[in-house]
Amino acid sequence: MNHLKKYENHLDDKGRPIPASILAFSPEDLEEMNKNIISLNEGVQHQPIYKVRVYESGSRFAIGHKGNKKDKYVEAVKGTNLYFAIYEDENGKRSYDTIAFNMVIERLKQKLSPVPEKEKCRLLFWLSPNDLVYIPTDDEKESLSGIDFKNLKAEQVENIYKTVSSSGNQCFFIQSKIATPIYNKVEFSALNKMEKSVDGIMIKEHCIKLKVDRLGNIIGYQG
């Protein structure tokens, strides 16, 4: 608990609090804790700690409405957000929403698309973790069809990002070329993911979704 207190009151780029457990129990931070475990344990010797069980609240919902299905529940782990919807109004302004897991299940049961339409807006596309997006330049926006996605230049590849997660109207990404951050929790914010590109562009406001075949080849775009 003394180790955990060191990570309280940390804020992300927008001033929102970051749960201390996210920052305190990475492999690097557990190693740091073990180096100082005697002082953290108020001078008492303690065996090294390699794993920490973290409690998370989830949400549950009924499988169905009839028979014994109404009494059977499934539970989604906290943060199980699989669909981030991007809409556009008649003026070209985008709006966003993360679709709840139980809503997705209910719509699929009804043989509908997992993401609902929105009044006075058209659904451009939706994103799930690991989906790729491309941030076109101002010139490219004038004619997206002119982009040769099968032969992208080196500077164009820099504008490809991978979807990591979403919550509410926020969506987080990482550059597609990044496997693991070199400087953990610093290089790409304390959460190792970002809303803005390395050039400071809000990704969700400008990106288009890339279509990728089963072999990993980019074959087009959406949005």
C-alpha positions as protocol buffer text, in pm:
chain_id: "A"
residue {
  index: 1
  type: MET
  ca { x: 0 y: 0 z: 0 }
}
residue {
  index: 2
  type: ASN
  ca { x: 291 y: 234 z: 64 }
}
residue {
  index: 3
  type: HIS
  ca { x: 418 y: 166 z: -288 }
}
residue {
  index: 4
  type: LEU
  ca { x: 70 y: 230 z: -430 }
}
residue {
  index: 5
  type: LYS
  ca { x: 45 y: 569 z: -259 }
}
residue {
  index: 6
  type: LYS
  ca { x: 339 y: 696 z: -467 }
}
residue {
  index: 7
  type: TYR
  ca { x: 122 y: 670 z: -778 }
}
residue {
  index: 8
  type: GLU
  ca { x: -186 y: 850 z: -651 }
}
residue {
  index: 9
  type: ASN
  ca { x: -303 y: 1179 z: -803 }
}
residue {
  index: 10
  type: HIS
  ca { x: -138 y: 1121 z: -1141 }
}
residue {
  index: 11
  type: LEU
  ca { x: -320 y: 1280 z: -1434 }
}
residue {
  index: 12
  type: ASP
  ca { x: -322 y: 1206 z: -1805 }
}
residue {
  index: 13
  type: ASP
  ca { x: -268 y: 1462 z: -2082 }
}
residue {
  index: 14
  type: LYS
  ca { x: -621 y: 1600 z: -2036 }
}
residue {
  index: 15
  type: GLY
  ca { x: -605 y: 1627 z: -1659 }
}
residue {
  index: 16
  type: ARG
  ca { x: -806 y: 1313 z: -1587 }
}
residue {
  index: 17
  type: PRO
  ca { x: -696 y: 1093 z: -1293 }
}
residue {
  index: 18
  type: ILE
  ca { x: -516 y: 769 z: -1381 }
}
residue {
  index: 19
  type: PRO
  ca { x: -588 y: 473 z: -1146 }
}
residue {
  index: 20
  type: ALA
  ca { x: -280 y: 414 z: -932 }
}
residue {
  index: 21
  type: SER
  ca { x: -295 y: 38 z: -994 }
}
residue {
  index: 22
  type: ILE
  ca { x: -236 y: 92 z: -1368 }
}
residue {
  index: 23
  type: LEU
  ca { x: 89 y: 276 z: -1301 }
}
residue {
  index: 24
  type: ALA
  ca { x: 218 y: 93 z: -994 }
}
residue {
  index: 25
  type: PHE
  ca { x: 216 y: -272 z: -1096 }
}
residue {
  index: 26
  type: SER
  ca { x: 387 y: -291 z: -1433 }
}
residue {
  index: 27
  type: PRO
  ca { x: 693 y: -524 z: -1444 }
}
residue {
  index: 28
  type: GLU
  ca { x: 924 y: -224 z: -1419 }
}
residue {
  index: 29
  type: ASP
  ca { x: 742 y: -75 z: -1121 }
}
residue {
  index: 30
  type: LEU
  ca { x: 724 y: -409 z: -939 }
}
residue {
  index: 31
  type: GLU
  ca { x: 1100 y: -433 z: -981 }
}
residue {
  index: 32
  type: GLU
  ca { x: 1136 y: -84 z: -835 }
}
residue {
  index: 33
  type: MET
  ca { x: 913 y: -182 z: -542 }
}
residue {
  index: 34
  type: ASN
  ca { x: 1125 y: -490 z: -466 }
}
residue {
  index: 35
  type: LYS
  ca { x: 1441 y: -279 z: -459 }
}
residue {
  index: 36
  type: ASN
  ca { x: 1289 y: -72 z: -179 }
}
residue {
  index: 37
  type: ILE
  ca { x: 1070 y: -337 z: -21 }
}
residue {
  index: 38
  type: ILE
  ca { x: 1221 y: -312 z: 328 }
}
residue {
  index: 39
  type: SER
  ca { x: 1171 y: 64 z: 355 }
}
residue {
  index: 40
  type: LEU
  ca { x: 822 y: 36 z: 204 }
}
residue {
  index: 41
  type: ASN
  ca { x: 743 y: -234 z: 459 }
}
residue {
  index: 42
  type: GLU
  ca { x: 847 y: 1 z: 742 }
}
residue {
  index: 43
  type: GLY
  ca { x: 1183 y: -163 z: 806 }
}
residue {
  index: 44
  type: VAL
  ca { x: 1055 y: -520 z: 815 }
}
residue {
  index: 45
  type: GLN
  ca { x: 1207 y: -782 z: 581 }
}
residue {
  index: 46
  type: HIS
  ca { x: 968 y: -911 z: 314 }
}
residue {
  index: 47
  type: GLN
  ca { x: 995 y: -1162 z: 34 }
}
residue {
  index: 48
  type: PRO
  ca { x: 997 y: -1012 z: -319 }
}
residue {
  index: 49
  type: ILE
  ca { x: 652 y: -958 z: -475 }
}
residue {
  index: 50
  type: TYR
  ca { x: 619 y: -1059 z: -838 }
}
residue {
  index: 51
  type: LYS
  ca { x: 242 y: -1059 z: -890 }
}
residue {
  index: 52
  type: VAL
  ca { x: -37 y: -840 z: -757 }
}
residue {
  index: 53
  type: ARG
  ca { x: -405 y: -928 z: -782 }
}
residue {
  index: 54
  type: VAL
  ca { x: -606 y: -620 z: -879 }
}
residue {
  index: 55
  type: TYR
  ca { x: -982 y: -601 z: -825 }
}
residue {
  index: 56
  type: GLU
  ca { x: -1194 y: -462 z: -1109 }
}
residue {
  index: 57
  type: SER
  ca { x: -1569 y: -419 z: -1119 }
}
residue {
  index: 58
  type: GLY
  ca { x: -1754 y: -549 z: -1422 }
}
residue {
  index: 59
  type: SER
  ca { x: -2109 y: -539 z: -1551 }
}
residue {
  index: 60
  type: ARG
  ca { x: -2346 y: -829 z: -1602 }
}
residue {
  index: 61
  type: PHE
  ca { x: -2656 y: -873 z: -1811 }
}
residue {
  index: 62
  type: ALA
  ca { x: -2911 y: -1146 z: -1875 }
}
residue {
  index: 63
  type: ILE
  ca { x: -2854 y: -1388 z: -2164 }
}
residue {
  index: 64
  type: GLY
  ca { x: -3218 y: -1367 z: -2272 }
}
residue {
  index: 65
  type: HIS
  ca { x: -3570 y: -1274 z: -2171 }
}
residue {
  index: 66
  type: LYS
  ca { x: -3759 y: -1603 z: -2187 }
}
residue {
  index: 67
  type: GLY
  ca { x: -3748 y: -1929 z: -1990 }
}
residue {
  index: 68
  type: ASN
  ca { x: -3445 y: -1990 z: -1771 }
}
residue {
  index: 69
  type: LYS
  ca { x: -3231 y: -1759 z: -1986 }
}
residue {
  index: 70
  type: LYS
  ca { x: -3368 y: -1457 z: -1801 }
}
residue {
  index: 71
  type: ASP
  ca { x: -3206 y: -1597 z: -1484 }
}
residue {
  index: 72
  type: LYS
  ca { x: -2868 y: -1664 z: -1649 }
}
residue {
  index: 73
  type: TYR
  ca { x: -2613 y: -1387 z: -1669 }
}
residue {
  index: 74
  type: VAL
  ca { x: -2285 y: -1317 z: -1839 }
}
residue {
  index: 75
  type: GLU
  ca { x: -2032 y: -1067 z: -1717 }
}
residue {
  index: 76
  type: ALA
  ca { x: -1806 y: -840 z: -1918 }
}
residue {
  index: 77
  type: VAL
  ca { x: -1468 y: -746 z: -1777 }
}
residue {
  index: 78
  type: LYS
  ca { x: -1430 y: -377 z: -1704 }
}
residue {
  index: 79
  type: GLY
  ca { x: -1298 y: -204 z: -2014 }
}
residue {
  index: 80
  type: THR
  ca { x: -1443 y: -459 z: -2257 }
}
residue {
  index: 81
  type: ASN
  ca { x: -1522 y: -204 z: -2526 }
}
residue {
  index: 82
  type: LEU
  ca { x: -1500 y: -362 z: -2869 }
}
residue {
  index: 83
  type: TYR
  ca { x: -1662 y: -100 z: -3092 }
}
residue {
  index: 84
  type: PHE
  ca { x: -1591 y: 272 z: -3125 }
}
residue {
  index: 85
  type: ALA
  ca { x: -1836 y: 436 z: -3365 }
}
residue {
  index: 86
  type: ILE
  ca { x: -1751 y: 745 z: -3571 }
}
residue {
  index: 87
  type: TYR
  ca { x: -2043 y: 943 z: -3713 }
}
residue {
  index: 88
  type: GLU
  ca { x: -2059 y: 1251 z: -3936 }
}
residue {
  index: 89
  type: ASP
  ca { x: -2336 y: 1512 z: -3966 }
}
residue {
  index: 90
  type: GLU
  ca { x: -2441 y: 1699 z: -4280 }
}
residue {
  index: 91
  type: ASN
  ca { x: -2180 y: 1967 z: -4210 }
}
residue {
  index: 92
  type: GLY
  ca { x: -1898 y: 1714 z: -4199 }
}
residue {
  index: 93
  type: LYS
  ca { x: -1854 y: 1735 z: -3821 }
}
residue {
  index: 94
  type: ARG
  ca { x: -1774 y: 1405 z: -3655 }
}
residue {
  index: 95
  type: SER
  ca { x: -1921 y: 1265 z: -3334 }
}
residue {
  index: 96
  type: TYR
  ca { x: -1824 y: 954 z: -3142 }
}
residue {
  index: 97
  type: ASP
  ca { x: -1957 y: 683 z: -2916 }
}
residue {
  index: 98
  type: THR
  ca { x: -1828 y: 365 z: -2755 }
}
residue {
  index: 99
  type: ILE
  ca { x: -2088 y: 91 z: -2790 }
}
residue {
  index: 100
  type: ALA
  ca { x: -2160 y: -109 z: -2474 }
}
residue {
  index: 101
  type: PHE
  ca { x: -2084 y: -481 z: -2493 }
}
residue {
  index: 102
  type: ASN
  ca { x: -2439 y: -586 z: -2399 }
}
residue {
  index: 103
  type: MET
  ca { x: -2581 y: -362 z: -2674 }
}
residue {
  index: 104
  type: VAL
  ca { x: -2352 y: -525 z: -2929 }
}
residue {
  index: 105
  type: ILE
  ca { x: -2465 y: -873 z: -2821 }
}
residue {
  index: 106
  type: GLU
  ca { x: -2831 y: -775 z: -2831 }
}
residue {
  index: 107
  type: ARG
  ca { x: -2802 y: -627 z: -3181 }
}
residue {
  index: 108
  type: LEU
  ca { x: -2615 y: -930 z: -3313 }
}
residue {
  index: 109
  type: LYS
  ca { x: -2885 y: -1157 z: -3171 }
}
residue {
  index: 110
  type: GLN
  ca { x: -3134 y: -957 z: -3378 }
}
residue {
  index: 111
  type: LYS
  ca { x: -2911 y: -999 z: -3686 }
}
residue {
  index: 112
  type: LEU
  ca { x: -2833 y: -627 z: -3697 }
}
residue {
  index: 113
  type: SER
  ca { x: -2496 y: -459 z: -3740 }
}
residue {
  index: 114
  type: PRO
  ca { x: -2315 y: -433 z: -3403 }
}
residue {
  index: 115
  type: VAL
  ca { x: -2319 y: -53 z: -3415 }
}
residue {
  index: 116
  type: PRO
  ca { x: -2645 y: 149 z: -3429 }
}
residue {
  index: 117
  type: GLU
  ca { x: -2717 y: 440 z: -3659 }
}
residue {
  index: 118
  type: LYS
  ca { x: -2745 y: 789 z: -3512 }
}
residue {
  index: 119
  type: GLU
  ca { x: -3019 y: 1044 z: -3579 }
}
residue {
  index: 120
  type: LYS
  ca { x: -2917 y: 1320 z: -3821 }
}
residue {
  index: 121
  type: CYS
  ca { x: -2577 y: 1159 z: -3871 }
}
residue {
  index: 122
  type: ARG
  ca { x: -2439 y: 889 z: -4094 }
}
residue {
  index: 123
  type: LEU
  ca { x: -2219 y: 612 z: -3963 }
}
residue {
  index: 124
  type: LEU
  ca { x: -1877 y: 649 z: -4124 }
}
residue {
  index: 125
  type: PHE
  ca { x: -1721 y: 337 z: -3971 }
}
residue {
  index: 126
  type: TRP
  ca { x: -1643 y: 172 z: -3642 }
}
residue {
  index: 127
  type: LEU
  ca { x: -1314 y: 68 z: -3489 }
}
residue {
  index: 128
  type: SER
  ca { x: -1215 y: -231 z: -3279 }
}
residue {
  index: 129
  type: PRO
  ca { x: -882 y: -305 z: -3106 }
}
residue {
  index: 130
  type: ASN
  ca { x: -603 y: -372 z: -3360 }
}
residue {
  index: 131
  type: ASP
  ca { x: -789 y: -206 z: -3650 }
}
residue {
  index: 132
  type: LEU
  ca { x: -564 y: 18 z: -3858 }
}
residue {
  index: 133
  type: VAL
  ca { x: -640 y: 378 z: -3951 }
}
residue {
  index: 134
  type: TYR
  ca { x: -467 y: 626 z: -4179 }
}
residue {
  index: 135
  type: ILE
  ca { x: -438 y: 1003 z: -4126 }
}
residue {
  index: 136
  type: PRO
  ca { x: -449 y: 1167 z: -4469 }
}
residue {
  index: 137
  type: THR
  ca { x: -271 y: 1497 z: -4532 }
}
residue {
  index: 138
  type: ASP
  ca { x: -473 y: 1804 z: -4632 }
}
residue {
  index: 139
  type: ASP
  ca { x: -387 y: 1742 z: -4997 }
}
residue {
  index: 140
  type: GLU
  ca { x: -483 y: 1374 z: -4976 }
}
residue {
  index: 141
  type: LYS
  ca { x: -823 y: 1460 z: -4826 }
}
residue {
  index: 142
  type: GLU
  ca { x: -915 y: 1627 z: -5155 }
}
residue {
  index: 143
  type: SER
  ca { x: -887 y: 1295 z: -5337 }
}
residue {
  index: 144
  type: LEU
  ca { x: -865 y: 990 z: -5113 }
}
residue {
  index: 145
  type: SER
  ca { x: -914 y: 762 z: -5411 }
}
residue {
  index: 146
  type: GLY
  ca { x: -581 y: 886 z: -5544 }
}
residue {
  index: 147
  type: ILE
  ca { x: -387 y: 724 z: -5258 }
}
residue {
  index: 148
  type: ASP
  ca { x: -214 y: 405 z: -5366 }
}
residue {
  index: 149
  type: PHE
  ca { x: -248 y: 201 z: -5048 }
}
residue {
  index: 150
  type: LYS
  ca { x: -67 y: -95 z: -5205 }
}
residue {
  index: 151
  type: ASN
  ca { x: 246 y: 115 z: -5257 }
}
residue {
  index: 152
  type: LEU
  ca { x: 260 y: 365 z: -4973 }
}
residue {
  index: 153
  type: LYS
  ca { x: 566 y: 587 z: -4942 }
}
residue {
  index: 154
  type: ALA
  ca { x: 776 y: 587 z: -4625 }
}
residue {
  index: 155
  type: GLU
  ca { x: 625 y: 915 z: -4504 }
}
residue {
  index: 156
  type: GLN
  ca { x: 275 y: 779 z: -4562 }
}
residue {
  index: 157
  type: VAL
  ca { x: 345 y: 466 z: -4357 }
}
residue {
  index: 158
  type: GLU
  ca { x: 426 y: 698 z: -4065 }
}
residue {
  index: 159
  type: ASN
  ca { x: 60 y: 805 z: -4070 }
}
residue {
  index: 160
  type: ILE
  ca { x: -77 y: 455 z: -4004 }
}
residue {
  index: 161
  type: TYR
  ca { x: -198 y: 396 z: -3648 }
}
residue {
  index: 162
  type: LYS
  ca { x: -335 y: 93 z: -3466 }
}
residue {
  index: 163
  type: THR
  ca { x: -648 y: 117 z: -3252 }
}
residue {
  index: 164
  type: VAL
  ca { x: -577 y: 21 z: -2890 }
}
residue {
  index: 165
  type: SER
  ca { x: -892 y: 93 z: -2687 }
}
residue {
  index: 166
  type: SER
  ca { x: -1184 y: 330 z: -2639 }
}
residue {
  index: 167
  type: SER
  ca { x: -1401 y: 471 z: -2364 }
}
residue {
  index: 168
  type: GLY
  ca { x: -1694 y: 709 z: -2403 }
}
residue {
  index: 169
  type: ASN
  ca { x: -1604 y: 947 z: -2684 }
}
residue {
  index: 170
  type: GLN
  ca { x: -1232 y: 884 z: -2647 }
}
residue {
  index: 171
  type: CYS
  ca { x: -1030 y: 650 z: -2868 }
}
residue {
  index: 172
  type: PHE
  ca { x: -664 y: 565 z: -2818 }
}
residue {
  index: 173
  type: PHE
  ca { x: -407 y: 460 z: -3074 }
}
residue {
  index: 174
  type: ILE
  ca { x: -40 y: 378 z: -3123 }
}
residue {
  index: 175
  type: GLN
  ca { x: 173 y: 401 z: -3435 }
}
residue {
  index: 176
  type: SER
  ca { x: 149 y: 76 z: -3628 }
}
residue {
  index: 177
  type: LYS
  ca { x: 527 y: 34 z: -3633 }
}
residue {
  index: 178
  type: ILE
  ca { x: 551 y: 33 z: -3251 }
}
residue {
  index: 179
  type: ALA
  ca { x: 580 y: -310 z: -3089 }
}
residue {
  index: 180
  type: THR
  ca { x: 677 y: -204 z: -2736 }
}
residue {
  index: 181
  type: PRO
  ca { x: 758 y: 144 z: -2601 }
}
residue {
  index: 182
  type: ILE
  ca { x: 1128 y: 195 z: -2532 }
}
residue {
  index: 183
  type: TYR
  ca { x: 1056 y: 435 z: -2244 }
}
residue {
  index: 184
  type: ASN
  ca { x: 761 y: 279 z: -2062 }
}
residue {
  index: 185
  type: LYS
  ca { x: 473 y: 514 z: -1970 }
}
residue {
  index: 186
  type: VAL
  ca { x: 662 y: 820 z: -2090 }
}
residue {
  index: 187
  type: GLU
  ca { x: 718 y: 786 z: -2463 }
}
residue {
  index: 188
  type: PHE
  ca { x: 345 y: 764 z: -2545 }
}
residue {
  index: 189
  type: SER
  ca { x: 183 y: 905 z: -2228 }
}
residue {
  index: 190
  type: ALA
  ca { x: 140 y: 726 z: -1896 }
}
residue {
  index: 191
  type: LEU
  ca { x: -102 y: 477 z: -2057 }
}
residue {
  index: 192
  type: ASN
  ca { x: 129 y: 381 z: -2348 }
}
residue {
  index: 193
  type: LYS
  ca { x: -132 y: 501 z: -2598 }
}
residue {
  index: 194
  type: MET
  ca { x: -245 y: 834 z: -2735 }
}
residue {
  index: 195
  type: GLU
  ca { x: -537 y: 1027 z: -2879 }
}
residue {
  index: 196
  type: LYS
  ca { x: -318 y: 1258 z: -3086 }
}
residue {
  index: 197
  type: SER
  ca { x: -65 y: 1167 z: -3354 }
}
residue {
  index: 198
  type: VAL
  ca { x: 304 y: 1239 z: -3311 }
}
residue {
  index: 199
  type: ASP
  ca { x: 233 y: 1559 z: -3509 }
}
residue {
  index: 200
  type: GLY
  ca { x: -34 y: 1669 z: -3261 }
}
residue {
  index: 201
  type: ILE
  ca { x: -336 y: 1583 z: -3478 }
}
residue {
  index: 202
  type: MET
  ca { x: -645 y: 1441 z: -3304 }
}
residue {
  index: 203
  type: ILE
  ca { x: -654 y: 1103 z: -3477 }
}
residue {
  index: 204
  type: LYS
  ca { x: -1026 y: 1027 z: -3449 }
}
residue {
  index: 205
  type: GLU
  ca { x: -1116 y: 1361 z: -3611 }
}
residue {
  index: 206
  type: HIS
  ca { x: -924 y: 1298 z: -3934 }
}
residue {
  index: 207
  type: CYS
  ca { x: -858 y: 927 z: -3974 }
}
residue {
  index: 208
  type: ILE
  ca { x: -1000 y: 684 z: -4226 }
}
residue {
  index: 209
  type: LYS
  ca { x: -1028 y: 312 z: -4155 }
}
residue {
  index: 210
  type: LEU
  ca { x: -801 y: 85 z: -4357 }
}
residue {
  index: 211
  type: LYS
  ca { x: -930 y: -235 z: -4510 }
}
residue {
  index: 212
  type: VAL
  ca { x: -685 y: -521 z: -4462 }
}
residue {
  index: 213
  type: ASP
  ca { x: -710 y: -868 z: -4614 }
}
residue {
  index: 214
  type: ARG
  ca { x: -643 y: -1193 z: -4426 }
}
residue {
  index: 215
  type: LEU
  ca { x: -275 y: -1181 z: -4523 }
}
residue {
  index: 216
  type: GLY
  ca { x: -229 y: -834 z: -4376 }
}
residue {
  index: 217
  type: ASN
  ca { x: -224 y: -646 z: -4708 }
}
residue {
  index: 218
  type: ILE
  ca { x: -390 y: -303 z: -4720 }
}
residue {
  index: 219
  type: ILE
  ca { x: -655 y: -317 z: -4990 }
}
residue {
  index: 220
  type: GLY
  ca { x: -844 y: 10 z: -4944 }
}
residue {
  index: 221
  type: TYR
  ca { x: -1010 y: 241 z: -4695 }
}
residue {
  index: 222
  type: GLN
  ca { x: -1342 y: 325 z: -4534 }
}
residue {
  index: 223
  type: GLY
  ca { x: -1472 y: 656 z: -4409 }
}
